[in-house]
Short mmCIF file of C-alpha atoms and ligand atoms in Angstrom, two decimals:
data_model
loop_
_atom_site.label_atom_id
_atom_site.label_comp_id
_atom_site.label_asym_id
_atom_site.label_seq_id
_atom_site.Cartn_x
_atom_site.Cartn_y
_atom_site.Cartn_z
CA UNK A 702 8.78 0.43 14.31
CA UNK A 703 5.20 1.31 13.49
CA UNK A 704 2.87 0.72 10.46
CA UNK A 705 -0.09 2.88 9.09
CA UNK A 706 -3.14 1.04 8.76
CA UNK A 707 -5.99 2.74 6.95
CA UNK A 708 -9.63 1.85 6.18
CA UNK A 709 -10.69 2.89 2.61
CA UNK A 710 -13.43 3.90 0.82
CA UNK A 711 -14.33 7.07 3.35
CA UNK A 712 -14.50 10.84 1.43
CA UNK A 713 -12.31 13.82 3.22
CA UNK A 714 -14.09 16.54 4.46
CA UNK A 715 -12.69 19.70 6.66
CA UNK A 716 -9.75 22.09 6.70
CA UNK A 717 -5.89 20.94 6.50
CA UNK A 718 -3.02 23.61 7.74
CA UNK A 719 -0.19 22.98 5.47
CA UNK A 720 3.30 22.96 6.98
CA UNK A 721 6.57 24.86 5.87
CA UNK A 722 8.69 23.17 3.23
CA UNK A 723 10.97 20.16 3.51
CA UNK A 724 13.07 20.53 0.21
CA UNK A 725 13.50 24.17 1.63
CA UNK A 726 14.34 23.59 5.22
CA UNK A 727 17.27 20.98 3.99
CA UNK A 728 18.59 24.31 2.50
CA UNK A 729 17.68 27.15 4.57
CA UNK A 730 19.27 25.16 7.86
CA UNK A 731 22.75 24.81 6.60
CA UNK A 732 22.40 28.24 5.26
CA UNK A 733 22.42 29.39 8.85
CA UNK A 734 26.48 28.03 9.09
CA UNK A 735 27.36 31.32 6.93
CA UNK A 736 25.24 34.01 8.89
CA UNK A 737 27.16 36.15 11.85
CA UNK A 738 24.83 36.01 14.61
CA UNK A 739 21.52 34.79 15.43
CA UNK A 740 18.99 33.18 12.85
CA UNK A 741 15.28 32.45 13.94
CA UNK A 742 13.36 30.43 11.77
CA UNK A 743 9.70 30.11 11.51
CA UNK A 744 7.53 27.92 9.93
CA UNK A 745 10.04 24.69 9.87
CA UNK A 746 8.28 21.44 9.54
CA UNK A 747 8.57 18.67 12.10
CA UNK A 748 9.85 15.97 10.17
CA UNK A 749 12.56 13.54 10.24
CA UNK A 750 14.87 14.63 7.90
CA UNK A 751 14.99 18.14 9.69
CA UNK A 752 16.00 16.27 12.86
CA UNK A 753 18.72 15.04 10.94
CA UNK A 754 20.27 18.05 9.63
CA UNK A 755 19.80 19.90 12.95
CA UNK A 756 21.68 17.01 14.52
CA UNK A 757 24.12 17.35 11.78
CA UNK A 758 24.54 21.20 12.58
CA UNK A 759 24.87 20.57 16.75
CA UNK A 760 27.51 17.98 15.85
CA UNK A 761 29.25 20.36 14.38
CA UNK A 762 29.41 22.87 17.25
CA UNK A 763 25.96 25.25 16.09
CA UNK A 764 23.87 26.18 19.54
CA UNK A 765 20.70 24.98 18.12
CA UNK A 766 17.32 26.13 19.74
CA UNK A 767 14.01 24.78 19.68
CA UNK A 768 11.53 27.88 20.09
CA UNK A 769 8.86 26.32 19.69
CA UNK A 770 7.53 23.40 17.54
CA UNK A 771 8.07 24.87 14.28
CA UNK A 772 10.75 27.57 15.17
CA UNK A 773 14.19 27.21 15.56
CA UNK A 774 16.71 29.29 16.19
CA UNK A 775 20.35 28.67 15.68
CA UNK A 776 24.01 30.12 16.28
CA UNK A 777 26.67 28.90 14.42
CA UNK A 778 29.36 31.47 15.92
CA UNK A 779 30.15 28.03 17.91
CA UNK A 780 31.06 25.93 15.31
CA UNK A 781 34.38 24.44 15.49
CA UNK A 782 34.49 21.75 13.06
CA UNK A 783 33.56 21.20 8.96
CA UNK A 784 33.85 17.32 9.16
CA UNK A 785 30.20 15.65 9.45
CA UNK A 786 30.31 11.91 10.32
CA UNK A 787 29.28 9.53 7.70
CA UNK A 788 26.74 8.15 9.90
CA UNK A 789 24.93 11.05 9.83
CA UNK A 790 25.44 12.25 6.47
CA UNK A 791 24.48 8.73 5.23
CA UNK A 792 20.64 9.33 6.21
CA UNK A 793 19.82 12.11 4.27
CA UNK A 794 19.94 13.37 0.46
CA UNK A 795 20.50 17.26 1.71
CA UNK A 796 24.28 16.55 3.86
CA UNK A 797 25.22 17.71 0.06
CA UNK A 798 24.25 21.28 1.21
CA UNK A 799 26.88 21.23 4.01
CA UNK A 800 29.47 21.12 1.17
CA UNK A 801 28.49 24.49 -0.25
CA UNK A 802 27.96 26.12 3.37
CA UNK A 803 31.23 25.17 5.27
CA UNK A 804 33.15 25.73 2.07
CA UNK A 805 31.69 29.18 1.52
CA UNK A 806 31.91 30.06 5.39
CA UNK A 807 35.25 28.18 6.46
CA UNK A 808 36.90 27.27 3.22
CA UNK A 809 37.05 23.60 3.74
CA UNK A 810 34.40 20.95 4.11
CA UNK A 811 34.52 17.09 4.97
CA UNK A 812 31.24 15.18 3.81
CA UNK A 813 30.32 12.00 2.98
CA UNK A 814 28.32 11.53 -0.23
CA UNK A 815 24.71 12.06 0.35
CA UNK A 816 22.32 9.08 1.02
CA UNK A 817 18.22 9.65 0.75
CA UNK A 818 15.54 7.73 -1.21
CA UNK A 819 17.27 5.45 -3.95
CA UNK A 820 15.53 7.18 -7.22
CA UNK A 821 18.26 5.32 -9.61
CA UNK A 822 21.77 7.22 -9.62
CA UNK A 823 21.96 10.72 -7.55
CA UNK A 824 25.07 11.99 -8.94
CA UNK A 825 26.40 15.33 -7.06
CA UNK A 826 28.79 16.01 -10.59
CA UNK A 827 27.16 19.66 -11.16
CA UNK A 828 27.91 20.75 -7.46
CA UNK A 829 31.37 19.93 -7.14
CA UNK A 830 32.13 21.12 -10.68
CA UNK A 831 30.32 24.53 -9.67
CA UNK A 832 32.54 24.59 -6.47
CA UNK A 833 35.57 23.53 -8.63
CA UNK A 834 35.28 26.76 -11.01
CA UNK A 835 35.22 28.87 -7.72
CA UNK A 836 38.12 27.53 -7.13
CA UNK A 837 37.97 24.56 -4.65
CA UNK A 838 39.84 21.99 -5.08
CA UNK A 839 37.94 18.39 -4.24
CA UNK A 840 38.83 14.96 -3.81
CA UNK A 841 36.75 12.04 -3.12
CA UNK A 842 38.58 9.86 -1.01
CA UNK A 843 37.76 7.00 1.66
CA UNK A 844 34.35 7.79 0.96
CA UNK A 845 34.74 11.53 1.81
CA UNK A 846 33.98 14.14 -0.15
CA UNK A 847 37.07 16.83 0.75
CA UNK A 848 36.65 20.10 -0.48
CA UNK A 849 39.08 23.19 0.68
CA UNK A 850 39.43 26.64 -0.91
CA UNK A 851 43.43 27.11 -0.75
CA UNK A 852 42.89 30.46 -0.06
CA UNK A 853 40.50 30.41 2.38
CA UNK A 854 37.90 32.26 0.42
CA UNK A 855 36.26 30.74 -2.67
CA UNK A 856 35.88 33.17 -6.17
CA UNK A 857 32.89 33.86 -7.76
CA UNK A 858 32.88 32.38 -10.98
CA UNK A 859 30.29 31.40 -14.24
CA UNK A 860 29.02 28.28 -13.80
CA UNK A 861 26.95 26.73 -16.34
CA UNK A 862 24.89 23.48 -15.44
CA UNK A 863 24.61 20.75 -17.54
CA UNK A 864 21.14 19.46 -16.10
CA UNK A 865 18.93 21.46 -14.28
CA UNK A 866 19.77 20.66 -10.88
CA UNK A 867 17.57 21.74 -8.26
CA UNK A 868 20.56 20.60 -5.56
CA UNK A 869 23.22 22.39 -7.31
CA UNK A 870 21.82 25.68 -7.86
CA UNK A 871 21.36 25.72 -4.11
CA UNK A 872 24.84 24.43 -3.47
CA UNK A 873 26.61 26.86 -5.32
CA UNK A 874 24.45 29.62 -3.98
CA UNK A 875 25.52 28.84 -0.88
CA UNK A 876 28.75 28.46 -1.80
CA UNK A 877 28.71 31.49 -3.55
CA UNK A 878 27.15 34.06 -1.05
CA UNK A 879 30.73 34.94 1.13
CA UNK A 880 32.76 34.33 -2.14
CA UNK A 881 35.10 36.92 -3.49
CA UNK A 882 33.07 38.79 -6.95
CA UNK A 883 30.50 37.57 -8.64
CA UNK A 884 28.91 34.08 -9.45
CA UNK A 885 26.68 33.30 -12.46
CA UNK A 886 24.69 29.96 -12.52
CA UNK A 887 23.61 29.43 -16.23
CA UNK A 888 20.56 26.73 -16.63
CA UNK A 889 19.63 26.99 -13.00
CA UNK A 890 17.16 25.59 -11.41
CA UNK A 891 13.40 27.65 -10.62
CA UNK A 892 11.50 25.45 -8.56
CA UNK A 893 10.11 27.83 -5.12
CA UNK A 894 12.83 26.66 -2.64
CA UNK A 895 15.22 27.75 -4.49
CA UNK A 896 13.52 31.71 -4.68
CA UNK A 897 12.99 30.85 -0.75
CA UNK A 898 16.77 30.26 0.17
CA UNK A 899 17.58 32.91 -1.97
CA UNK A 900 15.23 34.76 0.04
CA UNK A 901 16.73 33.88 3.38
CA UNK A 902 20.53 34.60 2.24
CA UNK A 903 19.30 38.34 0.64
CA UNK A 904 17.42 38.86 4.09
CA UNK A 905 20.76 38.24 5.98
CA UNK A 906 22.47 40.40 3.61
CA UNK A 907 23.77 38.43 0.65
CA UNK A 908 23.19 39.80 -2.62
CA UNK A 909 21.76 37.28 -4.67
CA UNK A 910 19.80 38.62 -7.93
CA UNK A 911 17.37 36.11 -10.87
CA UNK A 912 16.26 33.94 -8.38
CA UNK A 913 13.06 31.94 -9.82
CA UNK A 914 14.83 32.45 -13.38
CA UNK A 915 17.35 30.34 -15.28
CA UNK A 916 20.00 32.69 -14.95
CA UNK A 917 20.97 33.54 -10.87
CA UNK A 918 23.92 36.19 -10.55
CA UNK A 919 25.74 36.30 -6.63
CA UNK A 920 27.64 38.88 -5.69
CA UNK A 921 30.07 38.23 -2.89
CA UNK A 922 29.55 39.66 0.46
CA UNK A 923 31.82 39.90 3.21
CA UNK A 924 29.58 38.64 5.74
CA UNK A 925 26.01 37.98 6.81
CA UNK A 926 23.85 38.84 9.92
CA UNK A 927 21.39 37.15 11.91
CA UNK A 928 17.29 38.09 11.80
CA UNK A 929 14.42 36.19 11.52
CA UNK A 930 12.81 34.62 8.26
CA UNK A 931 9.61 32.18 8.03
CA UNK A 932 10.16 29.44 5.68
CA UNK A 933 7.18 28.76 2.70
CA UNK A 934 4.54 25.66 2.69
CA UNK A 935 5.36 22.62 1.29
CA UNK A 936 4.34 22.64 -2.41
CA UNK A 937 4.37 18.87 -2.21
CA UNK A 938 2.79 18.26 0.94
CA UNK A 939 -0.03 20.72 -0.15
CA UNK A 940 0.05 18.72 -3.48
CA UNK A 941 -0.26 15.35 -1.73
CA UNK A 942 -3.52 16.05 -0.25
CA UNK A 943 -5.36 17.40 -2.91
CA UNK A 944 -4.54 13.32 -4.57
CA UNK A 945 -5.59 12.37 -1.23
CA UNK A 946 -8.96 14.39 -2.18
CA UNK A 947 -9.10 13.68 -5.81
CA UNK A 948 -8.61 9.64 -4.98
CA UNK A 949 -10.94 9.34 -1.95
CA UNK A 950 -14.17 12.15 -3.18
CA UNK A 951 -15.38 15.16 -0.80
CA UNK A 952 -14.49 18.37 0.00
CA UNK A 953 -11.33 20.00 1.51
CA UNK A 954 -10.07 23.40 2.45
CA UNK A 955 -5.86 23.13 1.97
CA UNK A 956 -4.62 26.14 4.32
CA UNK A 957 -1.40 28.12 4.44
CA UNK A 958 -0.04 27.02 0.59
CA UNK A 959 0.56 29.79 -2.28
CA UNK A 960 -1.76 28.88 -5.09
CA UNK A 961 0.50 29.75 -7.57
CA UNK A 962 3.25 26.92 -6.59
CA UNK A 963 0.20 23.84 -7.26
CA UNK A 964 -0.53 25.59 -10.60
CA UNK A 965 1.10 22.69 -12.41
CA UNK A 966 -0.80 19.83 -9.94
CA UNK A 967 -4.08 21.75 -10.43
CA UNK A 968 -4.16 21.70 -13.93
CA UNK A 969 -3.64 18.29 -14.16
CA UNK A 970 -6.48 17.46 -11.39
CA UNK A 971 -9.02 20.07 -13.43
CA UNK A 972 -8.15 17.51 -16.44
CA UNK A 973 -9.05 14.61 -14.57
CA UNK A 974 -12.26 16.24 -13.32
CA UNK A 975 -11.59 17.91 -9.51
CA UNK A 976 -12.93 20.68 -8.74
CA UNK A 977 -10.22 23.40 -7.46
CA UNK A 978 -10.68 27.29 -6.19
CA UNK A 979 -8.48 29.41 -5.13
CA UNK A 980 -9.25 31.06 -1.63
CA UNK A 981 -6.36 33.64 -0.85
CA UNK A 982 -3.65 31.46 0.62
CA UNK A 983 -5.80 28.08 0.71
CA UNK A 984 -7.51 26.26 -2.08
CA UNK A 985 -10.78 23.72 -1.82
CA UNK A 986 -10.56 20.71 -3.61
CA UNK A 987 -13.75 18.88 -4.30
CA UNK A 988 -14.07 15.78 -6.08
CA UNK A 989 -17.93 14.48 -6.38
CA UNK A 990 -18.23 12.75 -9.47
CA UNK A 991 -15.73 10.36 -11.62
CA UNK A 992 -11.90 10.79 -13.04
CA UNK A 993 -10.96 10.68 -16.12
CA UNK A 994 -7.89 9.89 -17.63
CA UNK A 995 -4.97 12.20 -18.59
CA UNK A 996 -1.20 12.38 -19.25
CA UNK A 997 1.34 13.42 -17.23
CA UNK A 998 4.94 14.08 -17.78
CA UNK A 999 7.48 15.31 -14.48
CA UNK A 1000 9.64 17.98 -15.74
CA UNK A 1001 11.92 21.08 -13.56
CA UNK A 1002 9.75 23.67 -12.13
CA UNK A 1003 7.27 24.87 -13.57
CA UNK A 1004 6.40 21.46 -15.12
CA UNK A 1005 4.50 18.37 -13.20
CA UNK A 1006 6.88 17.72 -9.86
CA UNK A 1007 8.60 14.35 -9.83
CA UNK A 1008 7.82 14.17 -6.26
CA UNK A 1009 4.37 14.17 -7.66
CA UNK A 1010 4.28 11.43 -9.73
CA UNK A 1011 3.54 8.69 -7.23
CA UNK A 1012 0.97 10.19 -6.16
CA UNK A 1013 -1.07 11.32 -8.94
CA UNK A 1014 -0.18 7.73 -10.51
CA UNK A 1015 -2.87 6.53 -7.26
CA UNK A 1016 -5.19 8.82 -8.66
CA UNK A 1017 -4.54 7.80 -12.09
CA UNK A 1018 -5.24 4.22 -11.56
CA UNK A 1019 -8.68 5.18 -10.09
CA UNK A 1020 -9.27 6.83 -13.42
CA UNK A 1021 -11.80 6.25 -16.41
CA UNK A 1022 -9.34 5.41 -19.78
CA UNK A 1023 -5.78 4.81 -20.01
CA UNK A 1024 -3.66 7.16 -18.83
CA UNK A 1025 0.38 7.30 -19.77
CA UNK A 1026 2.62 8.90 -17.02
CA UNK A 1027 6.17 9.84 -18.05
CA UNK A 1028 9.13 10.37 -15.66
CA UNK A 1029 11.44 12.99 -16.76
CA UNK A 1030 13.74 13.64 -13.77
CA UNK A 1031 14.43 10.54 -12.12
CA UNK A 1032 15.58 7.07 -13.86
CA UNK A 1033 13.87 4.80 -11.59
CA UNK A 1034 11.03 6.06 -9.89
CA UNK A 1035 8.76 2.97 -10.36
CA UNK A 1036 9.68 0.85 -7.70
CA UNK A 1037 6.54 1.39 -5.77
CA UNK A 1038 4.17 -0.12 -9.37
CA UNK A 1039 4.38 -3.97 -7.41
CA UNK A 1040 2.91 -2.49 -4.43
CA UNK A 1041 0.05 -0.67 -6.61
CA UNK A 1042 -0.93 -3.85 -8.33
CA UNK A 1043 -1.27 -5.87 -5.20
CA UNK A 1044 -4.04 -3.27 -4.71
CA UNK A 1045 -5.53 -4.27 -8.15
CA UNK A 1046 -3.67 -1.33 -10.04
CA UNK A 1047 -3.31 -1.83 -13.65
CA UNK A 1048 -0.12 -0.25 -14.46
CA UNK A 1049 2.72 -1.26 -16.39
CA UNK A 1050 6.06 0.13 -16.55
CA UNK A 1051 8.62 0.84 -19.64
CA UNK A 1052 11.71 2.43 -18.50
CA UNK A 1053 10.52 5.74 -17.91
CA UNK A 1054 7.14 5.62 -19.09
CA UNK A 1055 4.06 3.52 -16.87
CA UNK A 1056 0.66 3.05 -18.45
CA UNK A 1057 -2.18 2.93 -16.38
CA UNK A 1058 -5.51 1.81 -16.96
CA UNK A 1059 -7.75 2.99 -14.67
CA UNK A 1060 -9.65 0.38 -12.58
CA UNK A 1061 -13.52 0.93 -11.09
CA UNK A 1062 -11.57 0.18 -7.16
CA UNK A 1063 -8.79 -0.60 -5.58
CA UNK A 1064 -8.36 -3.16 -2.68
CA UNK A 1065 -6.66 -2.71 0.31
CA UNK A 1066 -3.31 -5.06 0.84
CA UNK A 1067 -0.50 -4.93 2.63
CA UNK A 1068 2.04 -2.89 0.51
CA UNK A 1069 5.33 -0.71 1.66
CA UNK A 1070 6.38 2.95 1.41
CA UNK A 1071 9.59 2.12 -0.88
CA UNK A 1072 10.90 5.69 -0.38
CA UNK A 1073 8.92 8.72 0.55
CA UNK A 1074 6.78 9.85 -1.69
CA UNK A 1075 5.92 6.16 -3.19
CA UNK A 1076 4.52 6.20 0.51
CA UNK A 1077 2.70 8.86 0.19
CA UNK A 1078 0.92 7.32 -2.41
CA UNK A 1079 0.28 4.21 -0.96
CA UNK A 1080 -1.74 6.48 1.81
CA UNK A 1081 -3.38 8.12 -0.94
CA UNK A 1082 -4.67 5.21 -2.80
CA UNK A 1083 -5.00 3.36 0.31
CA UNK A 1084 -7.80 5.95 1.76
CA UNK A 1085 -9.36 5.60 -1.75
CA UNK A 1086 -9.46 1.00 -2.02
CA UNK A 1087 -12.01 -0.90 -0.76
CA UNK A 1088 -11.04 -2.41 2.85
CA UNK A 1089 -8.04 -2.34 5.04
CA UNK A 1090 -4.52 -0.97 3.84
CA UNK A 1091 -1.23 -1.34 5.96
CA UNK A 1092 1.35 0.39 4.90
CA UNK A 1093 5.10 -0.73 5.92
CA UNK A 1094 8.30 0.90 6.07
CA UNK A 1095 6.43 4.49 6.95
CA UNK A 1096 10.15 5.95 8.21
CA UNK A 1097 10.76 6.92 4.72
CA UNK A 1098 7.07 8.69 5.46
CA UNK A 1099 8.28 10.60 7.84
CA UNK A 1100 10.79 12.18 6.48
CA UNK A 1101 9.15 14.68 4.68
CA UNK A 1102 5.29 14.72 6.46
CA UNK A 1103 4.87 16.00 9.28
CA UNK A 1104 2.07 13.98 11.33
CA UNK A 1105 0.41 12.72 8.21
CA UNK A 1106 -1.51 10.55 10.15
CA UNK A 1107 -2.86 13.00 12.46
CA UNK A 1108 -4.25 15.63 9.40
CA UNK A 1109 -5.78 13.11 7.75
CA UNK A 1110 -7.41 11.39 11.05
CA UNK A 1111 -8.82 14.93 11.22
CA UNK A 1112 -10.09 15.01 7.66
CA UNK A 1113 -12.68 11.87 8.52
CA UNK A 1114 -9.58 9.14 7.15
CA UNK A 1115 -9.89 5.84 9.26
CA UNK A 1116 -6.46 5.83 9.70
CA UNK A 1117 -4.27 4.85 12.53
CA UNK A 1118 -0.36 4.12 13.78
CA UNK A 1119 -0.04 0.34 14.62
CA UNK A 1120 3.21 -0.63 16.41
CA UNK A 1121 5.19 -3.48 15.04
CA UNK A 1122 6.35 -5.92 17.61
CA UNK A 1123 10.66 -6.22 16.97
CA UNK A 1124 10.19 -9.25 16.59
CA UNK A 1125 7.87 -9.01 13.35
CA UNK A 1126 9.48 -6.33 12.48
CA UNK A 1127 13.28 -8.20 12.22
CA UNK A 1128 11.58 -10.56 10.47
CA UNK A 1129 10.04 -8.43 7.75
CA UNK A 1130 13.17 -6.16 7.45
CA UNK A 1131 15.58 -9.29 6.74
N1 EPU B 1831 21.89 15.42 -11.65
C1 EPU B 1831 23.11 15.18 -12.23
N2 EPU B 1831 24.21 15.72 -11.63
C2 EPU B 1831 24.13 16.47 -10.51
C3 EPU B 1831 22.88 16.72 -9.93
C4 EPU B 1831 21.76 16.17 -10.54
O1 EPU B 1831 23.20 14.49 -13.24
O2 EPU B 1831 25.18 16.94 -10.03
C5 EPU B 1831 20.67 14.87 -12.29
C6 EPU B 1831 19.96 13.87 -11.39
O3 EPU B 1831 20.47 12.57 -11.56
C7 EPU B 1831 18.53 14.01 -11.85
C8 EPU B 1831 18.41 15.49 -12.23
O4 EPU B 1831 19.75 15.95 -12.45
O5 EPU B 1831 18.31 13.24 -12.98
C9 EPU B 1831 17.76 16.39 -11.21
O6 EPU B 1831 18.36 16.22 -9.93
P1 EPU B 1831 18.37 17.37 -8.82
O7 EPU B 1831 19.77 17.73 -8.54
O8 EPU B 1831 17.42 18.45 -9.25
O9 EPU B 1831 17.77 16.61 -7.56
P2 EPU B 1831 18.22 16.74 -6.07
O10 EPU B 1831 18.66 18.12 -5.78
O11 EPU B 1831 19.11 15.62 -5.68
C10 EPU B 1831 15.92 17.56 -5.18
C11 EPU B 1831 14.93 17.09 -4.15
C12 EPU B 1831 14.23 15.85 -4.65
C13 EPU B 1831 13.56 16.14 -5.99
C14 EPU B 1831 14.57 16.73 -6.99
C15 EPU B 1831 13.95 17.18 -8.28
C16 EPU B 1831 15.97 17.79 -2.09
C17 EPU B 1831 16.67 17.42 -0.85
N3 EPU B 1831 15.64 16.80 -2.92
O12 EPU B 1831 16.84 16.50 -5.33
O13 EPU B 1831 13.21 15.59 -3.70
O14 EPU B 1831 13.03 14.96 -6.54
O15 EPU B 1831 15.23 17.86 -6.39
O16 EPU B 1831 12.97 18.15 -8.05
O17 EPU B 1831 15.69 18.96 -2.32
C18 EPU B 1831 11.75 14.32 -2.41
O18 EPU B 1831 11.51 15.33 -1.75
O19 EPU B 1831 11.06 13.27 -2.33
C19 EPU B 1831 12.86 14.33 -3.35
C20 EPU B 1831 13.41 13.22 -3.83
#
């Protein structure tokens, strides 16, 4: 086990390469199970969770193939099983995605429910009643979700969501690529990843249409084929470091993003005083003089991301005023507010809506990532307090930043990995 410790109080200056996106990979991966042939994907971050669901695939028979660090390339012509074990399913919010991809490739899946960062209740209702009106029939049984199309193919169908559900827009995309006529998701989800596995499926051959809108129409193909597709940056990573910048001052060039998918972040940081232009693909992000206060409310693409909020709450608390941050997704996305006001953080929390008045510094403490991106924030606000920072529990870190540590080393951060003796770490984790 391993903790982060970090120095405050330095400014970032230099270049950071961005890396492709998690919330995309989960998808795109999976997607692979209903291609014919050989997929080669580029630009796949190396992160935790992605370990996990390329485990999950190789369990279940795929000839998976590192190419490289960040390419991949995978056959699922091997696969000989739709069952994935709960131990693996348990780790990771995306296992839902196997649902929709063995169902629409082999007309029957086996998967736990998904597990991931506890953001209050994660219900997968939309999904399976998507997969339902194609005609699957589901049970949920000995903590199984069993899904199986009784004749072997599902049928497109109009589905109409009653949330906007990033994960089950995906789902039933996937679900619905091989199906039999055409599928309509009503109130779907817009948010990039969802135009980029749309994007991988209609490069294979799948004829997917409204991607990026609320309304997504699927028509059925027979099959798919293999070819080669390059995933896009991480909205959120890219969005993480430009808090990282707009906490801790200077100067930094963010590589390898598209400007247009930070629109929402770099409004609110132009609000609060950061400087931001756009460079091509890359943006600089300069923050010299003080923050000011704003409001923020997380809402579906193209609103404020909830995977946002913690960190732009860091930022907040450095600000001049009182600020009043609303969650709109998630129904308990606070848990990390303790850890920000052993740092000095003046924030209070109503159900969904935290106040924050901004304090003059922050102090470094010991605090812990509570799930990822509440540990992304405690980096960001830890690079901006006043003396030392360590940050605990930085697994949840890694699932979704790939060698956080390292960019930010890079950027001038004091920051470093500090191995936790078992010992200490049994008795911290009891
Ligand atoms: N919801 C339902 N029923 C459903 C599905 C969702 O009621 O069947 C509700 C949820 O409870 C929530 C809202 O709808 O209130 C939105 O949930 P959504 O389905 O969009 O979330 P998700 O697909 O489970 C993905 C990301 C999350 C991100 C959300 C929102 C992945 C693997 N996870 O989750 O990312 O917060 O979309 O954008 O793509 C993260 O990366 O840190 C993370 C948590």
């Amino acid at each position: 086990m391993t903790k982060y410790v970090i120095c405050g109080g330095k400014p970032l200056h230099g270049e950071v390469e961005i890396s492709g996106a998690k919330n995309a990979a989960v998808a795109i991966l999976p997607a692979a199970l209903l291609v014919d042939g050989v997929c080669r994907i580029e630009n796949v971050p190396n992160i935790s969770d992605v370990t996990l669901i390329l485990g999950i695939m190789k369990d279940l028979g795929a000839n998976v193939r590192m190419i490289n660090r960040t390419t991949v390339e995978l056959d699922c012509s091997t696969v000989y099983k739709q069952n994935v074990p709960y131990e693996l399913a348990r780790q990771i919010r995306a296992s839902y995605y196997l649902i929709g991809a063995l169902l629409g490739r082999f007309g029957r899946a086996e998967v736990p429910p998904p597990g991931g960062c506890d953001l209050g209740v994660r219900p997968i209702d939309q999904h399976l009643k998507g997969f339902s009106a194609m005609g699957a029939e589901i049970q949920v049984e000995n903590g199984f979700i069993y899904a199986v199309a009784p004749h072997g193919r599902l049928r497109g169908a109009q589905v109409y969501l009653d949330v906007v559900s990033v994960g089950a827009t995906m789902n039933i995309m996937l679900a619905a690529a091989l199906a039999e006529g055409l599928t309509i998701i009503e109130n779907a989800a817009k948010e990039p990843h969802i135009v980029d596995l749309a994007n991988f499926l209609n490069s294979m051959g799948a004829d997917i249409m409204g991607a990026g809108t609320d309304v997504i129409k699927i028509r059925g193909v027979k099959s798919l084929r293999g070819g080669t597709y390059s995933i896009i940056p991480d909205q959120i990573e890219a969005g993480t470091y430009m808090t990282a910048v707009a906490a801790a001052g200077g100067e930094v060039r963010i590589n390898n993003i598209i400007p247009k998918h930070l629109d929402c972040i770099t409004a609110k940081l132009v609000e609060m005083g950061v400087e931001i232009e756009e460079d091509g693909d890359s943006l600089i992000v300069r923050r010299t003089g003080k923050l000011t206060r704003t409001n923020v409310k997380t809402m579906p693409y193209p609103g404020f991301p909830t995977d946002m909020q913690p960190q732009i709450a860091a930022v907040l608390c450095l600000a001049e005023g009182t600020s009043i941050l609303t969650e709109g997704i998630w129904d308990n996305r606070y848990r990390y507010a303790d850890e920000f006001r052993r740092m000095g953080a003046n924030i209070q929390v109503d159900g969904k809506i935290a106040v924050i008045e901004g304090v003059r510094q922050l102090t470094g403490a010991p605090v812990c990532a509570c799930d990822l991106r509440a540990g992304a924030a405690m980096i960001v606000a830890g690079l901006a307090a006043h003396g030392i920072t360590e940050v605990d529990q930085v697994y949840y870190i890694e699932r979704g930043y790939e060698n956080i540590v390292e960019k930010l080393a890079k950027l001038g951060a004091d920051i470093h990995i500090k191995a936790i003796p078992d010992e200490d770490w049994r008795t911290s984790a009891g």
